[in-house]
Amino acid sequence: MDVLVLGAGVTGLCAAYALARDGHRVTVIERNPEAAREASYANGGQLSYSYVAPLAGPGVVPNIPGWLLRADSPLRFRPRLDPAQWRWGLSFLRACTAARSEETTRRLLRLSFLSRDLMRRLVAEEGIDFDLVPAGKLVVHSSEESFAAARRLVAFQAQHGSVQEALDTAACLSLEPALRPIAPRLVGGIHTPGEEAADCRRFCLGLSDALRERHGVRFAWGTPVRQLVAQGGRVRAAMTPAGAVEADAFVLAAGAAAPALTRPLGLRLPLYPLKGYSLSLPIADESAAPRVSVTDAARKVVYARIGRVLRVA
């Protein structure tokens, strides 16, 4: 079967890999000149298989006024006269129930553990060098309330195969001495030893090379998709500036650009973009940079050592 994958970020490339291994003829089409030029370029770098609980949960609603009004809120939400934003917002609020959150977490944990196993198989088979560090992850808390909620989530996820442990402040500092300057404001942390950190962009570049050289995947770089053409209830072609690209099946891995492609087909994807920021800082002092991936639960900031660089996102 001929399959066209739209998007050469980490999702599209991994889909192309799985399809090529299954014997399909795969083409990846990407509007940028190479892989990982957008959301996969410099993200947080954490492979967090046990951190899948949705943001939409019963404890979120009280935080919404702060997200709307506080200039220093870790999450900012700016209402606009945008029907897509309001549809997404209402769907988000409907999902903020305990039952919905628990069911979503159960499903995502199963999917995440499958992703972990497939990722490790891919790395072993392809030998891609992308600064993968299996150092674990530590989420630190500065309030008793958030730490208690995190411990409840640990207990729930343990029933579904997640391996985590709650640490007091002393244990957090023993695990990661680089946290000592902020020790007075810590109340504890959640340690997940099986988590990893890596350079997503290097992974994507290495995987795109492997796909082209060893798996026969073709790439169309610098080729934006203007429209999807459907006939008989199925997508038949992707329209580009150079003409129509036909295939038997299509994988839409275009991230925030996906809804604009499906809307003319009558399909409204419940996606809305979230803007993030990251810094990549060269490590000058080995003792000052964390070796474990660290997340500040209150500020929603992650710190990951990736090779000789500290990624802050």
PDB file of C-alpha atoms in Angstrom:
ATOM      1  CA  MET A   1       0.000   0.000   0.000  1.00  0.00           C
ATOM      2  CA  ASP A   2       1.195   3.524  -0.805  1.00  0.00           C
ATOM      3  CA  VAL A   3       1.047   5.716   2.301  1.00  0.00           C
ATOM      4  CA  LEU A   4       1.629   9.460   2.457  1.00  0.00           C
ATOM      5  CA  VAL A   5       2.698  10.867   5.831  1.00  0.00           C
ATOM      6  CA  LEU A   6       2.079  14.587   6.271  1.00  0.00           C
ATOM      7  CA  GLY A   7       4.669  16.012   8.655  1.00  0.00           C
ATOM      8  CA  ALA A   8       8.276  15.121   9.512  1.00  0.00           C
ATOM      9  CA  GLY A   9       8.229  15.753  13.232  1.00  0.00           C
ATOM     10  CA  VAL A  10       8.733  12.960  15.733  1.00  0.00           C
ATOM     11  CA  THR A  11       5.158  11.671  15.313  1.00  0.00           C
ATOM     12  CA  GLY A  12       5.213  11.555  11.527  1.00  0.00           C
ATOM     13  CA  LEU A  13       8.650   9.960  11.339  1.00  0.00           C
ATOM     14  CA  CYS A  14       7.794   7.255  13.874  1.00  0.00           C
ATOM     15  CA  ALA A  15       4.599   6.511  11.946  1.00  0.00           C
ATOM     16  CA  ALA A  16       6.641   6.266   8.748  1.00  0.00           C
ATOM     17  CA  TYR A  17       9.050   3.876  10.474  1.00  0.00           C
ATOM     18  CA  ALA A  18       6.275   1.561  11.658  1.00  0.00           C
ATOM     19  CA  LEU A  19       4.609   1.576   8.237  1.00  0.00           C
ATOM     20  CA  ALA A  20       7.871   0.902   6.391  1.00  0.00           C
ATOM     21  CA  ARG A  21       8.694  -2.003   8.729  1.00  0.00           C
ATOM     22  CA  ASP A  22       5.280  -3.461   7.929  1.00  0.00           C
ATOM     23  CA  GLY A  23       6.115  -3.434   4.220  1.00  0.00           C
ATOM     24  CA  HIS A  24       4.267  -0.365   2.974  1.00  0.00           C
ATOM     25  CA  ARG A  25       5.638   2.105   0.422  1.00  0.00           C
ATOM     26  CA  VAL A  26       5.948   5.328   2.391  1.00  0.00           C
ATOM     27  CA  THR A  27       6.451   8.944   1.380  1.00  0.00           C
ATOM     28  CA  VAL A  28       6.868  11.721   3.946  1.00  0.00           C
ATOM     29  CA  ILE A  29       5.910  15.226   2.862  1.00  0.00           C
ATOM     30  CA  GLU A  30       7.160  18.205   4.874  1.00  0.00           C
ATOM     31  CA  ARG A  31       6.875  21.963   4.337  1.00  0.00           C
ATOM     32  CA  ASN A  32      10.277  22.634   5.926  1.00  0.00           C
ATOM     33  CA  PRO A  33      13.671  21.795   4.361  1.00  0.00           C
ATOM     34  CA  GLU A  34      14.437  19.078   6.930  1.00  0.00           C
ATOM     35  CA  ALA A  35      12.913  17.117   9.803  1.00  0.00           C
ATOM     36  CA  ALA A  36      12.042  18.512  13.235  1.00  0.00           C
ATOM     37  CA  ARG A  37      11.851  22.199  12.366  1.00  0.00           C
ATOM     38  CA  GLU A  38       8.769  22.957  14.487  1.00  0.00           C
ATOM     39  CA  ALA A  39       7.416  21.351  17.703  1.00  0.00           C
ATOM     40  CA  SER A  40      10.147  18.667  17.622  1.00  0.00           C
ATOM     41  CA  TYR A  41      13.001  21.168  17.299  1.00  0.00           C
ATOM     42  CA  ALA A  42      13.838  22.142  20.902  1.00  0.00           C
ATOM     43  CA  ASN A  43      11.138  20.775  23.175  1.00  0.00           C
ATOM     44  CA  GLY A  44      11.542  19.739  26.804  1.00  0.00           C
ATOM     45  CA  GLY A  45      13.456  16.622  25.805  1.00  0.00           C
ATOM     46  CA  GLN A  46      11.846  14.348  28.401  1.00  0.00           C
ATOM     47  CA  LEU A  47      10.528  10.906  27.521  1.00  0.00           C
ATOM     48  CA  SER A  48       7.954  10.832  30.300  1.00  0.00           C
ATOM     49  CA  TYR A  49       6.076   7.573  30.016  1.00  0.00           C
ATOM     50  CA  SER A  50       4.384   7.844  33.417  1.00  0.00           C
ATOM     51  CA  TYR A  51       3.361  11.498  33.076  1.00  0.00           C
ATOM     52  CA  VAL A  52       0.271  11.183  30.917  1.00  0.00           C
ATOM     53  CA  ALA A  53      -2.484  12.406  33.265  1.00  0.00           C
ATOM     54  CA  PRO A  54      -4.455  15.042  31.332  1.00  0.00           C
ATOM     55  CA  LEU A  55      -4.318  18.695  32.253  1.00  0.00           C
ATOM     56  CA  ALA A  56      -8.113  18.603  32.280  1.00  0.00           C
ATOM     57  CA  GLY A  57      -9.023  17.395  35.770  1.00  0.00           C
ATOM     58  CA  PRO A  58     -11.191  18.333  38.739  1.00  0.00           C
ATOM     59  CA  GLY A  59      -8.409  20.370  40.332  1.00  0.00           C
ATOM     60  CA  VAL A  60      -7.940  22.589  37.288  1.00  0.00           C
ATOM     61  CA  VAL A  61     -11.103  24.703  37.412  1.00  0.00           C
ATOM     62  CA  PRO A  62     -10.012  26.774  40.478  1.00  0.00           C
ATOM     63  CA  ASN A  63      -6.814  27.702  38.608  1.00  0.00           C
ATOM     64  CA  ILE A  64      -8.594  29.157  35.580  1.00  0.00           C
ATOM     65  CA  PRO A  65      -8.981  32.722  36.991  1.00  0.00           C
ATOM     66  CA  GLY A  66      -5.231  32.830  37.570  1.00  0.00           C
ATOM     67  CA  TRP A  67      -4.521  31.634  34.037  1.00  0.00           C
ATOM     68  CA  LEU A  68      -6.724  34.432  32.726  1.00  0.00           C
ATOM     69  CA  LEU A  69      -5.597  37.272  34.983  1.00  0.00           C
ATOM     70  CA  ARG A  70      -2.096  36.692  36.401  1.00  0.00           C
ATOM     71  CA  ALA A  71       0.799  37.961  34.303  1.00  0.00           C
ATOM     72  CA  ASP A  72       3.198  35.509  36.001  1.00  0.00           C
ATOM     73  CA  SER A  73       0.964  32.443  35.724  1.00  0.00           C
ATOM     74  CA  PRO A  74       2.845  29.346  34.463  1.00  0.00           C
ATOM     75  CA  LEU A  75      -0.008  28.870  31.990  1.00  0.00           C
ATOM     76  CA  ARG A  76      -1.596  31.846  30.234  1.00  0.00           C
ATOM     77  CA  PHE A  77      -4.900  31.689  28.402  1.00  0.00           C
ATOM     78  CA  ARG A  78      -5.992  34.673  26.324  1.00  0.00           C
ATOM     79  CA  PRO A  79      -9.652  34.518  25.228  1.00  0.00           C
ATOM     80  CA  ARG A  80     -10.255  35.558  21.634  1.00  0.00           C
ATOM     81  CA  LEU A  81     -13.241  35.946  19.339  1.00  0.00           C
ATOM     82  CA  ASP A  82     -12.325  32.615  17.813  1.00  0.00           C
ATOM     83  CA  PRO A  83     -15.038  29.925  17.559  1.00  0.00           C
ATOM     84  CA  ALA A  84     -12.405  27.168  17.445  1.00  0.00           C
ATOM     85  CA  GLN A  85     -10.909  28.389  20.717  1.00  0.00           C
ATOM     86  CA  TRP A  86     -14.285  28.487  22.459  1.00  0.00           C
ATOM     87  CA  ARG A  87     -15.257  25.025  21.176  1.00  0.00           C
ATOM     88  CA  TRP A  88     -11.970  23.667  22.472  1.00  0.00           C
ATOM     89  CA  GLY A  89     -12.400  25.470  25.805  1.00  0.00           C
ATOM     90  CA  LEU A  90     -15.880  24.047  26.366  1.00  0.00           C
ATOM     91  CA  SER A  91     -14.648  20.544  25.514  1.00  0.00           C
ATOM     92  CA  PHE A  92     -11.799  21.041  27.986  1.00  0.00           C
ATOM     93  CA  LEU A  93     -14.188  22.052  30.778  1.00  0.00           C
ATOM     94  CA  ARG A  94     -16.453  19.058  30.092  1.00  0.00           C
ATOM     95  CA  ALA A  95     -13.422  16.803  30.545  1.00  0.00           C
ATOM     96  CA  CYS A  96     -12.588  18.248  33.995  1.00  0.00           C
ATOM     97  CA  THR A  97     -14.258  15.483  35.983  1.00  0.00           C
ATOM     98  CA  ALA A  98     -12.589  12.886  38.183  1.00  0.00           C
ATOM     99  CA  ALA A  99     -14.121   9.955  36.293  1.00  0.00           C
ATOM    100  CA  ARG A 100     -13.090  11.294  32.887  1.00  0.00           C
ATOM    101  CA  SER A 101      -9.579  12.128  34.084  1.00  0.00           C
ATOM    102  CA  GLU A 102      -9.020   8.671  35.584  1.00  0.00           C
ATOM    103  CA  GLU A 103     -10.289   6.867  32.487  1.00  0.00           C
ATOM    104  CA  THR A 104      -8.117   9.010  30.214  1.00  0.00           C
ATOM    105  CA  THR A 105      -5.084   8.364  32.424  1.00  0.00           C
ATOM    106  CA  ARG A 106      -5.677   4.593  32.316  1.00  0.00           C
ATOM    107  CA  ARG A 107      -5.883   4.603  28.528  1.00  0.00           C
ATOM    108  CA  LEU A 108      -2.889   6.865  28.058  1.00  0.00           C
ATOM    109  CA  LEU A 109      -0.737   4.781  30.401  1.00  0.00           C
ATOM    110  CA  ARG A 110      -1.383   1.693  28.270  1.00  0.00           C
ATOM    111  CA  LEU A 111      -0.520   3.644  25.137  1.00  0.00           C
ATOM    112  CA  SER A 112       2.529   5.218  26.774  1.00  0.00           C
ATOM    113  CA  PHE A 113       4.013   1.913  27.928  1.00  0.00           C
ATOM    114  CA  LEU A 114       3.539   0.523  24.411  1.00  0.00           C
ATOM    115  CA  SER A 115       5.297   3.633  23.076  1.00  0.00           C
ATOM    116  CA  ARG A 116       8.170   3.062  25.521  1.00  0.00           C
ATOM    117  CA  ASP A 117       8.643  -0.538  24.396  1.00  0.00           C
ATOM    118  CA  LEU A 118       8.523   0.354  20.698  1.00  0.00           C
ATOM    119  CA  MET A 119      10.898   3.271  21.197  1.00  0.00           C
ATOM    120  CA  ARG A 120      13.461   1.081  22.924  1.00  0.00           C
ATOM    121  CA  ARG A 121      13.189  -1.481  20.130  1.00  0.00           C
ATOM    122  CA  LEU A 122      13.672   1.240  17.513  1.00  0.00           C
ATOM    123  CA  VAL A 123      16.762   2.600  19.282  1.00  0.00           C
ATOM    124  CA  ALA A 124      18.264  -0.881  19.603  1.00  0.00           C
ATOM    125  CA  GLU A 125      17.631  -1.742  15.951  1.00  0.00           C
ATOM    126  CA  GLU A 126      18.641   1.544  14.322  1.00  0.00           C
ATOM    127  CA  GLY A 127      21.499   2.666  16.588  1.00  0.00           C
ATOM    128  CA  ILE A 128      20.603   6.353  16.409  1.00  0.00           C
ATOM    129  CA  ASP A 129      22.777   8.619  18.576  1.00  0.00           C
ATOM    130  CA  PHE A 130      20.620  11.352  20.109  1.00  0.00           C
ATOM    131  CA  ASP A 131      22.041  11.798  23.623  1.00  0.00           C
ATOM    132  CA  LEU A 132      19.566   9.410  25.240  1.00  0.00           C
ATOM    133  CA  VAL A 133      20.028   9.476  29.025  1.00  0.00           C
ATOM    134  CA  PRO A 134      18.029   7.023  31.213  1.00  0.00           C
ATOM    135  CA  ALA A 135      18.554   9.133  34.336  1.00  0.00           C
ATOM    136  CA  GLY A 136      14.976   9.136  35.621  1.00  0.00           C
ATOM    137  CA  LYS A 137      12.728  12.080  36.385  1.00  0.00           C
ATOM    138  CA  LEU A 138      12.065  14.011  39.582  1.00  0.00           C
ATOM    139  CA  VAL A 139       9.034  16.301  39.896  1.00  0.00           C
ATOM    140  CA  VAL A 140       9.537  18.655  42.826  1.00  0.00           C
ATOM    141  CA  HIS A 141       6.703  20.277  44.768  1.00  0.00           C
ATOM    142  CA  SER A 142       6.712  23.458  46.827  1.00  0.00           C
ATOM    143  CA  SER A 143       3.262  23.102  48.421  1.00  0.00           C
ATOM    144  CA  GLU A 144       1.826  20.368  50.614  1.00  0.00           C
ATOM    145  CA  GLU A 145      -1.410  20.467  48.630  1.00  0.00           C
ATOM    146  CA  SER A 146       0.184  19.732  45.262  1.00  0.00           C
ATOM    147  CA  PHE A 147       2.490  17.091  46.789  1.00  0.00           C
ATOM    148  CA  ALA A 148      -0.503  15.319  48.354  1.00  0.00           C
ATOM    149  CA  ALA A 149      -2.335  15.344  45.011  1.00  0.00           C
ATOM    150  CA  ALA A 150       0.768  13.945  43.315  1.00  0.00           C
ATOM    151  CA  ARG A 151       1.009  11.105  45.847  1.00  0.00           C
ATOM    152  CA  ARG A 152      -2.634  10.210  45.189  1.00  0.00           C
ATOM    153  CA  LEU A 153      -1.893  10.051  41.470  1.00  0.00           C
ATOM    154  CA  VAL A 154       1.145   7.835  42.133  1.00  0.00           C
ATOM    155  CA  ALA A 155      -1.058   5.410  44.078  1.00  0.00           C
ATOM    156  CA  PHE A 156      -3.636   5.358  41.280  1.00  0.00           C
ATOM    157  CA  GLN A 157      -1.076   4.840  38.515  1.00  0.00           C
ATOM    158  CA  ALA A 158       0.661   2.073  40.473  1.00  0.00           C
ATOM    159  CA  GLN A 159      -2.481  -0.005  39.933  1.00  0.00           C
ATOM    160  CA  HIS A 160      -1.852   0.266  36.196  1.00  0.00           C
ATOM    161  CA  GLY A 161       1.854  -0.562  36.000  1.00  0.00           C
ATOM    162  CA  SER A 162       3.565   2.742  36.744  1.00  0.00           C
ATOM    163  CA  VAL A 163       6.668   2.567  38.985  1.00  0.00           C
ATOM    164  CA  GLN A 164       7.139   5.766  41.004  1.00  0.00           C
ATOM    165  CA  GLU A 165       8.048   6.780  44.539  1.00  0.00           C
ATOM    166  CA  ALA A 166       7.360   9.785  46.754  1.00  0.00           C
ATOM    167  CA  LEU A 167      10.476  11.349  48.308  1.00  0.00           C
ATOM    168  CA  ASP A 168      10.817  13.812  51.154  1.00  0.00           C
ATOM    169  CA  THR A 169      13.041  16.859  50.756  1.00  0.00           C
ATOM    170  CA  ALA A 170      16.157  15.149  52.092  1.00  0.00           C
ATOM    171  CA  ALA A 171      15.734  12.258  49.663  1.00  0.00           C
ATOM    172  CA  CYS A 172      15.223  14.690  46.774  1.00  0.00           C
ATOM    173  CA  LEU A 173      18.499  16.423  47.618  1.00  0.00           C
ATOM    174  CA  SER A 174      20.302  13.114  47.946  1.00  0.00           C
ATOM    175  CA  LEU A 175      19.057  12.065  44.519  1.00  0.00           C
ATOM    176  CA  GLU A 176      19.809  15.434  42.905  1.00  0.00           C
ATOM    177  CA  PRO A 177      22.306  17.628  44.801  1.00  0.00           C
ATOM    178  CA  ALA A 178      21.883  20.451  42.266  1.00  0.00           C
ATOM    179  CA  LEU A 179      18.573  21.240  43.995  1.00  0.00           C
ATOM    180  CA  ARG A 180      20.255  22.393  47.221  1.00  0.00           C
ATOM    181  CA  PRO A 181      19.963  26.139  46.426  1.00  0.00           C
ATOM    182  CA  ILE A 182      16.144  25.817  46.403  1.00  0.00           C
ATOM    183  CA  ALA A 183      15.904  23.336  49.290  1.00  0.00           C
ATOM    184  CA  PRO A 184      14.054  25.743  51.640  1.00  0.00           C
ATOM    185  CA  ARG A 185      11.013  25.886  49.391  1.00  0.00           C
ATOM    186  CA  LEU A 186      10.764  22.151  48.640  1.00  0.00           C
ATOM    187  CA  VAL A 187       8.305  19.880  50.447  1.00  0.00           C
ATOM    188  CA  GLY A 188       9.015  16.720  48.461  1.00  0.00           C
ATOM    189  CA  GLY A 189       9.048  15.156  45.039  1.00  0.00           C
ATOM    190  CA  ILE A 190       7.936  12.242  42.885  1.00  0.00           C
ATOM    191  CA  HIS A 191      10.734  10.128  41.423  1.00  0.00           C
ATOM    192  CA  THR A 192      10.151   7.993  38.334  1.00  0.00           C
ATOM    193  CA  PRO A 193      13.344   5.984  37.729  1.00  0.00           C
ATOM    194  CA  GLY A 194      12.341   4.651  34.294  1.00  0.00           C
ATOM    195  CA  GLU A 195      12.034   8.028  32.573  1.00  0.00           C
ATOM    196  CA  GLU A 196      14.565   9.284  30.038  1.00  0.00           C
ATOM    197  CA  ALA A 197      15.768  12.484  28.371  1.00  0.00           C
ATOM    198  CA  ALA A 198      17.122  13.023  24.867  1.00  0.00           C
ATOM    199  CA  ASP A 199      17.534  15.434  21.965  1.00  0.00           C
ATOM    200  CA  CYS A 200      14.316  15.154  19.959  1.00  0.00           C
ATOM    201  CA  ARG A 201      15.715  16.994  16.936  1.00  0.00           C
ATOM    202  CA  ARG A 202      18.796  14.752  16.713  1.00  0.00           C
ATOM    203  CA  PHE A 203      16.537  11.720  16.988  1.00  0.00           C
ATOM    204  CA  CYS A 204      14.369  12.973  14.129  1.00  0.00           C
ATOM    205  CA  LEU A 205      17.343  13.780  11.904  1.00  0.00           C
ATOM    206  CA  GLY A 206      18.880  10.379  12.583  1.00  0.00           C
ATOM    207  CA  LEU A 207      15.598   8.587  12.009  1.00  0.00           C
ATOM    208  CA  SER A 208      14.946  10.419   8.737  1.00  0.00           C
ATOM    209  CA  ASP A 209      18.387   9.300   7.516  1.00  0.00           C
ATOM    210  CA  ALA A 210      17.678   5.704   8.565  1.00  0.00           C
ATOM    211  CA  LEU A 211      14.289   5.754   6.858  1.00  0.00           C
ATOM    212  CA  ARG A 212      15.783   6.991   3.597  1.00  0.00           C
ATOM    213  CA  GLU A 213      18.913   4.824   3.610  1.00  0.00           C
ATOM    214  CA  ARG A 214      17.644   1.539   5.054  1.00  0.00           C
ATOM    215  CA  HIS A 215      13.875   1.467   4.719  1.00  0.00           C
ATOM    216  CA  GLY A 216      13.209   2.964   1.304  1.00  0.00           C
ATOM    217  CA  VAL A 217      11.117   5.871   2.569  1.00  0.00           C
ATOM    218  CA  ARG A 218      10.935   8.824   0.195  1.00  0.00           C
ATOM    219  CA  PHE A 219      10.894  12.436   1.367  1.00  0.00           C
ATOM    220  CA  ALA A 220       9.454  15.553  -0.231  1.00  0.00           C
ATOM    221  CA  TRP A 221      11.140  18.440   1.611  1.00  0.00           C
ATOM    222  CA  GLY A 222      10.018  22.046   1.311  1.00  0.00           C
ATOM    223  CA  THR A 223       6.611  20.930   0.073  1.00  0.00           C
ATOM    224  CA  PRO A 224       3.591  22.466   1.803  1.00  0.00           C
ATOM    225  CA  VAL A 225       0.224  20.734   1.560  1.00  0.00           C
ATOM    226  CA  ARG A 226      -2.462  23.221   0.562  1.00  0.00           C
ATOM    227  CA  GLN A 227      -5.488  20.947   0.595  1.00  0.00           C
ATOM    228  CA  LEU A 228      -6.657  17.362   1.028  1.00  0.00           C
ATOM    229  CA  VAL A 229      -8.830  16.043  -1.785  1.00  0.00           C
ATOM    230  CA  ALA A 230     -11.555  13.556  -0.845  1.00  0.00           C
ATOM    231  CA  GLN A 231     -13.732  11.395  -3.048  1.00  0.00           C
ATOM    232  CA  GLY A 232     -16.259   8.772  -2.045  1.00  0.00           C
ATOM    233  CA  GLY A 233     -15.731   9.458   1.644  1.00  0.00           C
ATOM    234  CA  ARG A 234     -11.960   8.895   1.490  1.00  0.00           C
ATOM    235  CA  VAL A 235      -8.947  11.161   1.111  1.00  0.00           C
ATOM    236  CA  ARG A 236      -7.423  10.498  -2.295  1.00  0.00           C
ATOM    237  CA  ALA A 237      -4.721  13.122  -2.718  1.00  0.00           C
ATOM    238  CA  ALA A 238      -2.788  15.943  -1.099  1.00  0.00           C
ATOM    239  CA  MET A 239      -2.541  19.127  -3.150  1.00  0.00           C
ATOM    240  CA  THR A 240       0.889  20.799  -3.198  1.00  0.00           C
ATOM    241  CA  PRO A 241       2.314  23.683  -5.271  1.00  0.00           C
ATOM    242  CA  ALA A 242       3.734  21.024  -7.618  1.00  0.00           C
ATOM    243  CA  GLY A 243       0.396  19.249  -8.051  1.00  0.00           C
ATOM    244  CA  ALA A 244      -1.556  16.375  -6.525  1.00  0.00           C
ATOM    245  CA  VAL A 245       0.178  13.586  -4.590  1.00  0.00           C
ATOM    246  CA  GLU A 246      -2.004  10.481  -4.528  1.00  0.00           C
ATOM    247  CA  ALA A 247      -1.840   7.576  -2.092  1.00  0.00           C
ATOM    248  CA  ASP A 248      -3.905   4.683  -0.774  1.00  0.00           C
ATOM    249  CA  ALA A 249      -3.761   5.962   2.799  1.00  0.00           C
ATOM    250  CA  PHE A 250      -2.733   9.142   4.587  1.00  0.00           C
ATOM    251  CA  VAL A 251      -1.253   9.854   8.016  1.00  0.00           C
ATOM    252  CA  LEU A 252      -1.938  13.378   9.243  1.00  0.00           C
ATOM    253  CA  ALA A 253       0.934  14.329  11.559  1.00  0.00           C
ATOM    254  CA  ALA A 254       0.880  18.068  10.957  1.00  0.00           C
ATOM    255  CA  GLY A 255       0.371  19.163  14.560  1.00  0.00           C
ATOM    256  CA  ALA A 256      -1.385  22.492  14.982  1.00  0.00           C
ATOM    257  CA  ALA A 257      -1.707  22.824  11.193  1.00  0.00           C
ATOM    258  CA  ALA A 258      -3.917  19.722  10.957  1.00  0.00           C
ATOM    259  CA  PRO A 259      -7.343  21.325  11.685  1.00  0.00           C
ATOM    260  CA  ALA A 260      -7.024  23.688   8.705  1.00  0.00           C
ATOM    261  CA  LEU A 261      -6.532  20.686   6.410  1.00  0.00           C
ATOM    262  CA  THR A 262      -9.478  18.671   7.724  1.00  0.00           C
ATOM    263  CA  ARG A 263     -11.994  21.511   8.137  1.00  0.00           C
ATOM    264  CA  PRO A 264     -12.904  21.662   4.402  1.00  0.00           C
ATOM    265  CA  LEU A 265     -13.681  17.936   4.617  1.00  0.00           C
ATOM    266  CA  GLY A 266     -16.236  18.541   7.383  1.00  0.00           C
ATOM    267  CA  LEU A 267     -13.961  17.159  10.091  1.00  0.00           C
ATOM    268  CA  ARG A 268     -13.317  19.484  13.040  1.00  0.00           C
ATOM    269  CA  LEU A 269     -10.324  18.216  14.989  1.00  0.00           C
ATOM    270  CA  PRO A 270     -10.454  19.202  18.688  1.00  0.00           C
ATOM    271  CA  LEU A 271      -6.945  20.660  18.596  1.00  0.00           C
ATOM    272  CA  TYR A 272      -5.783  24.094  19.690  1.00  0.00           C
ATOM    273  CA  PRO A 273      -2.131  25.204  19.703  1.00  0.00           C
ATOM    274  CA  LEU A 274      -0.173  25.808  22.890  1.00  0.00           C
ATOM    275  CA  LYS A 275       2.895  28.010  22.671  1.00  0.00           C
ATOM    276  CA  GLY A 276       5.930  26.964  24.671  1.00  0.00           C
ATOM    277  CA  TYR A 277       9.405  28.388  25.215  1.00  0.00           C
ATOM    278  CA  SER A 278      12.742  26.693  25.709  1.00  0.00           C
ATOM    279  CA  LEU A 279      16.366  27.560  26.402  1.00  0.00           C
ATOM    280  CA  SER A 280      19.378  25.413  25.498  1.00  0.00           C
ATOM    281  CA  LEU A 281      22.280  26.380  27.749  1.00  0.00           C
ATOM    282  CA  PRO A 282      25.836  24.985  27.501  1.00  0.00           C
ATOM    283  CA  ILE A 283      26.839  23.344  30.774  1.00  0.00           C
ATOM    284  CA  ALA A 284      29.844  25.184  32.203  1.00  0.00           C
ATOM    285  CA  ASP A 285      29.759  23.682  35.719  1.00  0.00           C
ATOM    286  CA  GLU A 286      29.031  19.944  35.855  1.00  0.00           C
ATOM    287  CA  SER A 287      28.243  20.046  39.571  1.00  0.00           C
ATOM    288  CA  ALA A 288      25.626  22.788  39.199  1.00  0.00           C
ATOM    289  CA  ALA A 289      23.593  21.152  36.432  1.00  0.00           C
ATOM    290  CA  PRO A 290      21.092  18.425  37.377  1.00  0.00           C
ATOM    291  CA  ARG A 291      21.802  14.888  36.215  1.00  0.00           C
ATOM    292  CA  VAL A 292      18.242  13.733  36.809  1.00  0.00           C
ATOM    293  CA  SER A 293      15.535  15.368  34.696  1.00  0.00           C
ATOM    294  CA  VAL A 294      13.751  17.807  36.992  1.00  0.00           C
ATOM    295  CA  THR A 295      10.284  19.334  36.715  1.00  0.00           C
ATOM    296  CA  ASP A 296       9.122  22.234  38.873  1.00  0.00           C
ATOM    297  CA  ALA A 297       5.459  21.366  39.426  1.00  0.00           C
ATOM    298  CA  ALA A 298       4.454  24.879  40.494  1.00  0.00           C
ATOM    299  CA  ARG A 299       6.121  26.750  37.649  1.00  0.00           C
ATOM    300  CA  LYS A 300       5.515  24.099  34.950  1.00  0.00           C
ATOM    301  CA  VAL A 301       9.202  24.234  33.973  1.00  0.00           C
ATOM    302  CA  VAL A 302      11.336  21.229  33.039  1.00  0.00           C
ATOM    303  CA  TYR A 303      15.127  20.905  33.215  1.00  0.00           C
ATOM    304  CA  ALA A 304      16.826  18.148  31.231  1.00  0.00           C
ATOM    305  CA  ARG A 305      20.522  17.448  30.682  1.00  0.00           C
ATOM    306  CA  ILE A 306      20.977  16.584  27.013  1.00  0.00           C
ATOM    307  CA  GLY A 307      24.605  15.839  26.281  1.00  0.00           C
ATOM    308  CA  ARG A 308      26.580  18.956  27.213  1.00  0.00           C
ATOM    309  CA  VAL A 309      23.460  21.138  27.164  1.00  0.00           C
ATOM    310  CA  LEU A 310      20.835  21.935  29.788  1.00  0.00           C
ATOM    311  CA  ARG A 311      17.406  22.240  28.198  1.00  0.00           C
ATOM    312  CA  VAL A 312      14.967  24.458  30.109  1.00  0.00           C
ATOM    313  CA  ALA A 313      11.402  24.471  28.809  1.00  0.00           C
TER     314      ALA A 313
END
